[in-house]
PDB file of N, CA and C in Angstrom:
ATOM      1  N   MET A 101     -27.160  -2.189  14.749  1.00  0.00           N
ATOM      2  CA  MET A 101     -27.359  -1.592  13.842  1.00  0.00           C
ATOM      3  C   MET A 101     -26.111  -1.915  12.543  1.00  0.00           C
ATOM      4  N   CYS A 102     -26.625  -1.471  11.686  1.00  0.00           N
ATOM      5  CA  CYS A 102     -25.949  -2.409  10.161  1.00  0.00           C
ATOM      6  C   CYS A 102     -25.264  -1.178   9.753  1.00  0.00           C
ATOM      7  N   PRO A 103     -23.792  -1.517   9.632  1.00  0.00           N
ATOM      8  CA  PRO A 103     -22.697   0.288   9.032  1.00  0.00           C
ATOM      9  C   PRO A 103     -22.800   0.221   8.148  1.00  0.00           C
ATOM     10  N   ARG A 104     -22.979   1.261   7.198  1.00  0.00           N
ATOM     11  CA  ARG A 104     -23.556   2.027   5.764  1.00  0.00           C
ATOM     12  C   ARG A 104     -22.900   1.424   4.982  1.00  0.00           C
ATOM     13  N   ASN A 105     -23.296   1.105   3.872  1.00  0.00           N
ATOM     14  CA  ASN A 105     -22.783   0.576   2.785  1.00  0.00           C
ATOM     15  C   ASN A 105     -21.995   1.745   1.614  1.00  0.00           C
ATOM     16  N   LEU A 106     -20.916   1.563   2.167  1.00  0.00           N
ATOM     17  CA  LEU A 106     -20.041   2.682   1.188  1.00  0.00           C
ATOM     18  C   LEU A 106     -20.395   2.655  -0.135  1.00  0.00           C
ATOM     19  N   SER A 107     -20.335   0.967  -0.922  1.00  0.00           N
ATOM     20  CA  SER A 107     -20.509   0.852  -2.081  1.00  0.00           C
ATOM     21  C   SER A 107     -21.898   1.327  -2.734  1.00  0.00           C
ATOM     22  N   ARG A 108     -22.472   1.957  -2.147  1.00  0.00           N
ATOM     23  CA  ARG A 108     -23.895   2.936  -2.299  1.00  0.00           C
ATOM     24  C   ARG A 108     -23.422   3.976  -2.763  1.00  0.00           C
ATOM     25  N   LEU A 109     -22.531   4.465  -2.078  1.00  0.00           N
ATOM     26  CA  LEU A 109     -22.309   6.064  -2.402  1.00  0.00           C
ATOM     27  C   LEU A 109     -21.930   6.273  -3.527  1.00  0.00           C
ATOM     28  N   PRO A 110     -22.001   8.183  -3.951  1.00  0.00           N
ATOM     29  CA  PRO A 110     -21.810   7.756  -5.276  1.00  0.00           C
ATOM     30  C   PRO A 110     -20.332   8.428  -4.962  1.00  0.00           C
ATOM     31  N   ASP A 111     -19.648   7.767  -6.408  1.00  0.00           N
ATOM     32  CA  ASP A 111     -18.425   7.772  -6.931  1.00  0.00           C
ATOM     33  C   ASP A 111     -17.215   9.465  -5.862  1.00  0.00           C
ATOM     34  N   ARG A 112     -17.833  10.552  -5.934  1.00  0.00           N
ATOM     35  CA  ARG A 112     -17.485  11.849  -5.139  1.00  0.00           C
ATOM     36  C   ARG A 112     -17.392  11.164  -3.728  1.00  0.00           C
ATOM     37  N   LYS A 113     -17.630  10.872  -3.348  1.00  0.00           N
ATOM     38  CA  LYS A 113     -17.950  10.717  -1.767  1.00  0.00           C
ATOM     39  C   LYS A 113     -16.970   9.595  -1.184  1.00  0.00           C
ATOM     40  N   ARG A 114     -16.451   8.636  -2.712  1.00  0.00           N
ATOM     41  CA  ARG A 114     -15.654   7.406  -2.080  1.00  0.00           C
ATOM     42  C   ARG A 114     -13.866   7.791  -2.137  1.00  0.00           C
ATOM     43  N   THR A 115     -13.308   7.493  -1.253  1.00  0.00           N
ATOM     44  CA  THR A 115     -12.241   7.582  -1.714  1.00  0.00           C
ATOM     45  C   THR A 115     -11.259   6.397  -1.903  1.00  0.00           C
ATOM     46  N   ARG A 116     -10.170   6.270  -3.300  1.00  0.00           N
ATOM     47  CA  ARG A 116      -9.464   5.124  -3.254  1.00  0.00           C
ATOM     48  C   ARG A 116      -8.185   5.213  -3.284  1.00  0.00           C
ATOM     49  N   MET A 117      -7.220   4.534  -2.402  1.00  0.00           N
ATOM     50  CA  MET A 117      -5.998   4.862  -2.305  1.00  0.00           C
ATOM     51  C   MET A 117      -5.325   3.963  -3.301  1.00  0.00           C
ATOM     52  N   HIS A 118      -4.337   4.163  -4.404  1.00  0.00           N
ATOM     53  CA  HIS A 118      -3.476   3.350  -4.793  1.00  0.00           C
ATOM     54  C   HIS A 118      -1.840   3.364  -4.683  1.00  0.00           C
ATOM     55  N   CYS A 119      -1.150   1.950  -4.134  1.00  0.00           N
ATOM     56  CA  CYS A 119      -0.092   2.270  -4.122  1.00  0.00           C
ATOM     57  C   CYS A 119       0.735   1.856  -4.841  1.00  0.00           C
ATOM     58  N   THR A 120       2.129   2.497  -5.590  1.00  0.00           N
ATOM     59  CA  THR A 120       2.683   2.074  -6.927  1.00  0.00           C
ATOM     60  C   THR A 120       4.128   1.183  -5.858  1.00  0.00           C
ATOM     61  N   ILE A 121       4.145   0.129  -6.183  1.00  0.00           N
ATOM     62  CA  ILE A 121       5.952  -0.761  -5.177  1.00  0.00           C
ATOM     63  C   ILE A 121       6.701  -0.884  -6.374  1.00  0.00           C
ATOM     64  N   GLU A 122       7.904  -0.089  -6.522  1.00  0.00           N
ATOM     65  CA  GLU A 122       9.177  -0.196  -7.694  1.00  0.00           C
ATOM     66  C   GLU A 122       9.901  -1.054  -6.662  1.00  0.00           C
ATOM     67  N   VAL A 123      10.325  -2.423  -7.280  1.00  0.00           N
ATOM     68  CA  VAL A 123      11.185  -3.287  -6.742  1.00  0.00           C
ATOM     69  C   VAL A 123      12.372  -3.014  -7.619  1.00  0.00           C
ATOM     70  N   GLU A 124      13.511  -2.963  -6.790  1.00  0.00           N
ATOM     71  CA  GLU A 124      14.723  -3.478  -7.424  1.00  0.00           C
ATOM     72  C   GLU A 124      15.954  -3.972  -6.604  1.00  0.00           C
ATOM     73  N   ARG A 125      16.465  -4.586  -7.174  1.00  0.00           N
ATOM     74  CA  ARG A 125      17.875  -5.323  -6.533  1.00  0.00           C
ATOM     75  C   ARG A 125      19.287  -4.497  -6.838  1.00  0.00           C
ATOM     76  N   GLU A 126      19.433  -4.480  -5.733  1.00  0.00           N
ATOM     77  CA  GLU A 126      20.382  -3.401  -4.637  1.00  0.00           C
ATOM     78  C   GLU A 126      22.158  -4.580  -5.385  1.00  0.00           C
ATOM     79  N   GLU A 127      23.376  -4.016  -5.325  1.00  0.00           N
ATOM     80  CA  GLU A 127      24.507  -4.209  -5.609  1.00  0.00           C
ATOM     81  C   GLU A 127      24.874  -5.453  -4.668  1.00  0.00           C
ATOM     82  N   ASP A 128      24.311  -6.008  -3.583  1.00  0.00           N
ATOM     83  CA  ASP A 128      24.770  -6.820  -2.739  1.00  0.00           C
ATOM     84  C   ASP A 128      23.927  -7.890  -2.540  1.00  0.00           C
ATOM     85  N   GLY A 129      22.690  -8.008  -3.573  1.00  0.00           N
ATOM     86  CA  GLY A 129      21.939  -8.865  -4.224  1.00  0.00           C
ATOM     87  C   GLY A 129      20.555  -8.811  -3.651  1.00  0.00           C
ATOM     88  N   ARG A 130      20.606  -7.995  -2.525  1.00  0.00           N
ATOM     89  CA  ARG A 130      18.977  -7.740  -1.545  1.00  0.00           C
ATOM     90  C   ARG A 130      18.033  -7.115  -2.685  1.00  0.00           C
ATOM     91  N   TRP A 131      16.829  -7.058  -2.492  1.00  0.00           N
ATOM     92  CA  TRP A 131      15.539  -6.531  -2.947  1.00  0.00           C
ATOM     93  C   TRP A 131      14.991  -5.153  -2.516  1.00  0.00           C
ATOM     94  N   LEU A 132      14.898  -4.185  -3.159  1.00  0.00           N
ATOM     95  CA  LEU A 132      14.401  -3.222  -2.047  1.00  0.00           C
ATOM     96  C   LEU A 132      13.302  -2.841  -3.231  1.00  0.00           C
ATOM     97  N   ALA A 133      12.137  -2.909  -2.196  1.00  0.00           N
ATOM     98  CA  ALA A 133      10.470  -2.577  -2.489  1.00  0.00           C
ATOM     99  C   ALA A 133      10.433  -0.617  -1.738  1.00  0.00           C
ATOM    100  N   GLU A 134       9.974  -0.490  -2.851  1.00  0.00           N
ATOM    101  CA  GLU A 134       9.317   1.031  -1.881  1.00  0.00           C
ATOM    102  C   GLU A 134       8.073   1.358  -2.605  1.00  0.00           C
ATOM    103  N   VAL A 135       7.257   1.809  -1.837  1.00  0.00           N
ATOM    104  CA  VAL A 135       6.123   2.155  -1.592  1.00  0.00           C
ATOM    105  C   VAL A 135       6.148   3.617  -1.897  1.00  0.00           C
ATOM    106  N   MET A 136       5.493   4.229  -3.269  1.00  0.00           N
ATOM    107  CA  MET A 136       6.275   5.321  -4.344  1.00  0.00           C
ATOM    108  C   MET A 136       5.284   6.719  -3.411  1.00  0.00           C
ATOM    109  N   GLU A 137       3.964   6.241  -2.862  1.00  0.00           N
ATOM    110  CA  GLU A 137       3.102   6.909  -2.233  1.00  0.00           C
ATOM    111  C   GLU A 137       3.200   7.566  -0.792  1.00  0.00           C
ATOM    112  N   LEU A 138       3.985   6.392   0.212  1.00  0.00           N
ATOM    113  CA  LEU A 138       4.854   6.419   1.639  1.00  0.00           C
ATOM    114  C   LEU A 138       6.168   6.611   1.715  1.00  0.00           C
ATOM    115  N   PRO A 139       6.553   7.746   1.561  1.00  0.00           N
ATOM    116  CA  PRO A 139       7.921   7.688   1.576  1.00  0.00           C
ATOM    117  C   PRO A 139       8.367   7.593   3.232  1.00  0.00           C
ATOM    118  N   GLY A 140       9.612   6.732   2.879  1.00  0.00           N
ATOM    119  CA  GLY A 140      10.014   5.538   4.269  1.00  0.00           C
ATOM    120  C   GLY A 140       9.968   4.495   4.149  1.00  0.00           C
ATOM    121  N   VAL A 141       9.097   3.949   3.132  1.00  0.00           N
ATOM    122  CA  VAL A 141       8.401   2.341   3.397  1.00  0.00           C
ATOM    123  C   VAL A 141       9.062   1.918   2.360  1.00  0.00           C
ATOM    124  N   MET A 142      10.265   1.224   2.696  1.00  0.00           N
ATOM    125  CA  MET A 142      10.898   0.497   1.969  1.00  0.00           C
ATOM    126  C   MET A 142      11.975  -0.350   2.462  1.00  0.00           C
ATOM    127  N   PRO A 143      10.812  -1.764   2.462  1.00  0.00           N
ATOM    128  CA  PRO A 143      11.613  -2.973   2.929  1.00  0.00           C
ATOM    129  C   PRO A 143      12.781  -3.507   1.923  1.00  0.00           C
ATOM    130  N   TYR A 144      13.755  -4.276   3.029  1.00  0.00           N
ATOM    131  CA  TYR A 144      15.109  -5.161   1.918  1.00  0.00           C
ATOM    132  C   TYR A 144      14.025  -6.326   2.155  1.00  0.00           C
ATOM    133  N   SER A 145      14.734  -7.403   1.301  1.00  0.00           N
ATOM    134  CA  SER A 145      14.762  -8.652   1.642  1.00  0.00           C
ATOM    135  C   SER A 145      15.343  -9.718   0.445  1.00  0.00           C
ATOM    136  N   PRO A 146      15.503 -10.787   0.854  1.00  0.00           N
ATOM    137  CA  PRO A 146      15.995 -12.016  -0.134  1.00  0.00           C
ATOM    138  C   PRO A 146      15.614 -12.416  -1.623  1.00  0.00           C
ATOM    139  N   SER A 147      14.210 -11.897  -1.938  1.00  0.00           N
ATOM    140  CA  SER A 147      13.795 -12.267  -3.012  1.00  0.00           C
ATOM    141  C   SER A 147      12.704 -10.705  -3.403  1.00  0.00           C
ATOM    142  N   ALA A 148      12.475 -10.780  -4.546  1.00  0.00           N
ATOM    143  CA  ALA A 148      11.979  -9.350  -5.320  1.00  0.00           C
ATOM    144  C   ALA A 148      10.149  -9.543  -4.557  1.00  0.00           C
ATOM    145  N   GLU A 149       9.388 -10.748  -4.588  1.00  0.00           N
ATOM    146  CA  GLU A 149       8.430 -11.170  -4.117  1.00  0.00           C
ATOM    147  C   GLU A 149       8.398 -11.067  -2.943  1.00  0.00           C
ATOM    148  N   MET A 150       9.093 -11.569  -2.241  1.00  0.00           N
ATOM    149  CA  MET A 150       8.987 -11.114  -0.514  1.00  0.00           C
ATOM    150  C   MET A 150       9.201  -9.418   0.105  1.00  0.00           C
ATOM    151  N   ALA A 151      10.203  -8.751  -1.035  1.00  0.00           N
ATOM    152  CA  ALA A 151      10.371  -7.797  -0.662  1.00  0.00           C
ATOM    153  C   ALA A 151       8.798  -7.002  -0.994  1.00  0.00           C
ATOM    154  N   ALA A 152       8.166  -7.211  -2.105  1.00  0.00           N
ATOM    155  CA  ALA A 152       6.801  -6.691  -2.499  1.00  0.00           C
ATOM    156  C   ALA A 152       5.579  -6.699  -1.293  1.00  0.00           C
ATOM    157  N   THR A 153       5.880  -8.274  -1.081  1.00  0.00           N
ATOM    158  CA  THR A 153       4.952  -8.556   0.120  1.00  0.00           C
ATOM    159  C   THR A 153       5.016  -7.581   1.753  1.00  0.00           C
ATOM    160  N   LYS A 154       6.510  -7.715   1.768  1.00  0.00           N
ATOM    161  CA  LYS A 154       6.742  -7.121   3.083  1.00  0.00           C
ATOM    162  C   LYS A 154       6.319  -5.107   2.884  1.00  0.00           C
ATOM    163  N   ALA A 155       6.933  -4.833   1.381  1.00  0.00           N
ATOM    164  CA  ALA A 155       6.227  -3.425   1.595  1.00  0.00           C
ATOM    165  C   ALA A 155       4.658  -3.145   1.607  1.00  0.00           C
ATOM    166  N   LYS A 156       3.861  -4.251   1.196  1.00  0.00           N
ATOM    167  CA  LYS A 156       2.445  -4.156   1.535  1.00  0.00           C
ATOM    168  C   LYS A 156       1.915  -3.881   2.800  1.00  0.00           C
ATOM    169  N   ALA A 157       3.011  -4.684   3.847  1.00  0.00           N
ATOM    170  CA  ALA A 157       2.552  -4.908   5.428  1.00  0.00           C
ATOM    171  C   ALA A 157       3.225  -3.556   5.544  1.00  0.00           C
ATOM    172  N   PHE A 158       4.328  -2.698   5.328  1.00  0.00           N
ATOM    173  CA  PHE A 158       4.629  -1.789   5.928  1.00  0.00           C
ATOM    174  C   PHE A 158       4.137  -0.361   5.473  1.00  0.00           C
ATOM    175  N   ALA A 159       2.869  -0.670   4.081  1.00  0.00           N
ATOM    176  CA  ALA A 159       2.358   0.053   3.697  1.00  0.00           C
ATOM    177  C   ALA A 159       0.831   0.249   4.619  1.00  0.00           C
ATOM    178  N   LEU A 160       0.241  -0.559   4.590  1.00  0.00           N
ATOM    179  CA  LEU A 160      -0.628  -0.521   5.754  1.00  0.00           C
ATOM    180  C   LEU A 160      -0.456  -0.288   7.099  1.00  0.00           C
ATOM    181  N   ARG A 161       0.918  -0.645   7.690  1.00  0.00           N
ATOM    182  CA  ARG A 161       1.200  -0.189   8.884  1.00  0.00           C
ATOM    183  C   ARG A 161       1.439   1.281   9.282  1.00  0.00           C
ATOM    184  N   ALA A 162       1.970   2.066   8.229  1.00  0.00           N
ATOM    185  CA  ALA A 162       2.319   3.609   8.267  1.00  0.00           C
ATOM    186  C   ALA A 162       1.068   3.997   8.132  1.00  0.00           C
ATOM    187  N   ILE A 163       0.016   3.254   7.396  1.00  0.00           N
ATOM    188  CA  ILE A 163      -1.316   4.152   7.255  1.00  0.00           C
ATOM    189  C   ILE A 163      -2.127   4.321   8.440  1.00  0.00           C
ATOM    190  N   ALA A 164      -1.880   2.732   9.082  1.00  0.00           N
ATOM    191  CA  ALA A 164      -2.423   2.754  10.569  1.00  0.00           C
ATOM    192  C   ALA A 164      -2.203   4.035  11.555  1.00  0.00           C
ATOM    193  N   ASP A 165      -0.256   4.167  11.822  1.00  0.00           N
ATOM    194  CA  ASP A 165       0.137   4.808  12.395  1.00  0.00           C
ATOM    195  C   ASP A 165      -0.449   6.059  12.207  1.00  0.00           C
ATOM    196  N   ARG A 166      -0.594   6.863  10.849  1.00  0.00           N
ATOM    197  CA  ARG A 166      -1.011   7.881  10.792  1.00  0.00           C
ATOM    198  C   ARG A 166      -2.812   8.082  11.623  1.00  0.00           C
ATOM    199  N   LEU A 167      -3.288   6.865  11.319  1.00  0.00           N
ATOM    200  CA  LEU A 167      -4.493   7.539  11.977  1.00  0.00           C
ATOM    201  C   LEU A 167      -4.595   6.741  13.221  1.00  0.00           C
ATOM    202  N   GLU A 168      -3.761   5.877  14.140  1.00  0.00           N
ATOM    203  CA  GLU A 168      -4.017   6.296  15.074  1.00  0.00           C
ATOM    204  C   GLU A 168      -3.246   7.486  16.072  1.00  0.00           C
ATOM    205  N   TYR A 169      -2.398   8.293  15.217  1.00  0.00           N
ATOM    206  CA  TYR A 169      -2.159   9.027  15.874  1.00  0.00           C
ATOM    207  C   TYR A 169      -1.787  10.746  15.651  1.00  0.00           C
ATOM    208  N   GLY A 170      -3.495  10.563  15.166  1.00  0.00           N
ATOM    209  CA  GLY A 170      -4.424  11.480  14.789  1.00  0.00           C
ATOM    210  C   GLY A 170      -3.763  12.500  13.256  1.00  0.00           C
ATOM    211  N   ASN A 171      -2.969  11.776  12.421  1.00  0.00           N
ATOM    212  CA  ASN A 171      -2.633  12.229  10.968  1.00  0.00           C
ATOM    213  C   ASN A 171      -3.373  12.382  10.442  1.00  0.00           C
ATOM    214  N   PRO A 172      -3.508  13.061   9.528  1.00  0.00           N
ATOM    215  CA  PRO A 172      -4.361  12.872   8.187  1.00  0.00           C
ATOM    216  C   PRO A 172      -4.097  12.128   7.324  1.00  0.00           C
ATOM    217  N   VAL A 173      -5.432  11.378   6.775  1.00  0.00           N
ATOM    218  CA  VAL A 173      -5.325  10.152   5.903  1.00  0.00           C
ATOM    219  C   VAL A 173      -7.124  10.351   5.428  1.00  0.00           C
ATOM    220  N   PRO A 174      -6.596  10.272   4.212  1.00  0.00           N
ATOM    221  CA  PRO A 174      -7.685  10.494   3.435  1.00  0.00           C
ATOM    222  C   PRO A 174      -8.774   9.243   3.482  1.00  0.00           C
ATOM    223  N   GLY A 175      -9.955   9.504   3.272  1.00  0.00           N
ATOM    224  CA  GLY A 175     -11.277   8.361   3.560  1.00  0.00           C
ATOM    225  C   GLY A 175     -10.661   7.053   2.711  1.00  0.00           C
ATOM    226  N   ILE A 176     -10.378   6.558   3.112  1.00  0.00           N
ATOM    227  CA  ILE A 176     -10.067   5.129   2.724  1.00  0.00           C
ATOM    228  C   ILE A 176     -11.085   3.654   2.396  1.00  0.00           C
ATOM    229  N   GLU A 177     -12.001   3.746   1.226  1.00  0.00           N
ATOM    230  CA  GLU A 177     -12.497   2.460   1.241  1.00  0.00           C
ATOM    231  C   GLU A 177     -11.892   1.079   0.411  1.00  0.00           C
ATOM    232  N   GLN A 178     -10.782   1.399  -0.643  1.00  0.00           N
ATOM    233  CA  GLN A 178     -10.362   0.292  -1.369  1.00  0.00           C
ATOM    234  C   GLN A 178      -8.766   0.597  -1.085  1.00  0.00           C
ATOM    235  N   ILE A 179      -7.656  -0.374  -1.007  1.00  0.00           N
ATOM    236  CA  ILE A 179      -6.529  -0.043  -1.188  1.00  0.00           C
ATOM    237  C   ILE A 179      -5.897  -1.405  -2.224  1.00  0.00           C
ATOM    238  N   THR A 180      -5.275  -0.667  -3.439  1.00  0.00           N
ATOM    239  CA  THR A 180      -4.937  -1.662  -4.722  1.00  0.00           C
ATOM    240  C   THR A 180      -2.877  -1.660  -4.102  1.00  0.00           C
ATOM    241  N   PHE A 181      -2.718  -2.171  -4.658  1.00  0.00           N
ATOM    242  CA  PHE A 181      -1.020  -2.368  -5.248  1.00  0.00           C
ATOM    243  C   PHE A 181      -0.743  -2.588  -6.381  1.00  0.00           C
ATOM    244  N   SER A 182       0.203  -2.335  -6.800  1.00  0.00           N
ATOM    245  CA  SER A 182       0.688  -2.656  -8.103  1.00  0.00           C
ATOM    246  C   SER A 182       2.284  -2.882  -8.458  1.00  0.00           C
ATOM    247  N   THR A 183       3.274  -3.418  -8.734  1.00  0.00           N
ATOM    248  CA  THR A 183       4.379  -2.998  -9.831  1.00  0.00           C
ATOM    249  C   THR A 183       4.309  -2.793 -10.542  1.00  0.00           C
ATOM    250  N   SER A 184       5.196  -2.321 -11.598  1.00  0.00           N
ATOM    251  CA  SER A 184       5.090  -1.850 -12.918  1.00  0.00           C
ATOM    252  C   SER A 184       4.872  -2.727 -13.794  1.00  0.00           C
ATOM    253  N   ASN A 185       5.070  -4.098 -13.352  1.00  0.00           N
ATOM    254  CA  ASN A 185       4.525  -5.201 -14.530  1.00  0.00           C
ATOM    255  C   ASN A 185       2.999  -5.760 -14.550  1.00  0.00           C
ATOM    256  N   GLU A 186       2.826  -6.199 -13.131  1.00  0.00           N
ATOM    257  CA  GLU A 186       1.277  -6.339 -12.939  1.00  0.00           C
ATOM    258  C   GLU A 186       1.018  -6.245 -11.098  1.00  0.00           C
ATOM    259  N   PRO A 187      -0.024  -6.434 -11.257  1.00  0.00           N
ATOM    260  CA  PRO A 187      -1.282  -5.816 -10.144  1.00  0.00           C
ATOM    261  C   PRO A 187      -0.314  -6.690  -8.935  1.00  0.00           C
ATOM    262  N   LEU A 188      -0.362  -6.555  -7.821  1.00  0.00           N
ATOM    263  CA  LEU A 188      -0.144  -7.578  -6.941  1.00  0.00           C
ATOM    264  C   LEU A 188      -1.724  -7.380  -5.658  1.00  0.00           C
ATOM    265  N   ALA A 189      -2.266  -7.914  -5.388  1.00  0.00           N
ATOM    266  CA  ALA A 189      -3.371  -8.170  -5.171  1.00  0.00           C
ATOM    267  C   ALA A 189      -3.845  -7.989  -3.611  1.00  0.00           C
ATOM    268  N   LEU A 190      -4.049  -7.307  -2.361  1.00  0.00           N
ATOM    269  CA  LEU A 190      -4.115  -7.531  -1.630  1.00  0.00           C
ATOM    270  C   LEU A 190      -4.755  -8.553  -0.611  1.00  0.00           C
ATOM    271  N   ARG A 191      -4.439  -9.542   0.064  1.00  0.00           N
ATOM    272  CA  ARG A 191      -4.915 -10.691   0.558  1.00  0.00           C
ATOM    273  C   ARG A 191      -5.084 -10.657   1.855  1.00  0.00           C
TER     274      ARG A 191
END
């Protein structure tokens, strides 16, 4: 049996989640990346790029935890991330 092709559903039946990552440098030189849509997803790292990468992974783990423990999560077809300057593709 083939899975249902969600791309054929009307837009109103598909849900997309977009996560915004804000990256800033702390006084001690570490970089902090915060996923604005997911409270508590705020990894530190020695570089801005690594902090953003960790934030994407932490965001996916937070969503997975919500699903695993039965907490509400909207139906997700696509997740995208961006910084204030440019989009970051999920690889």
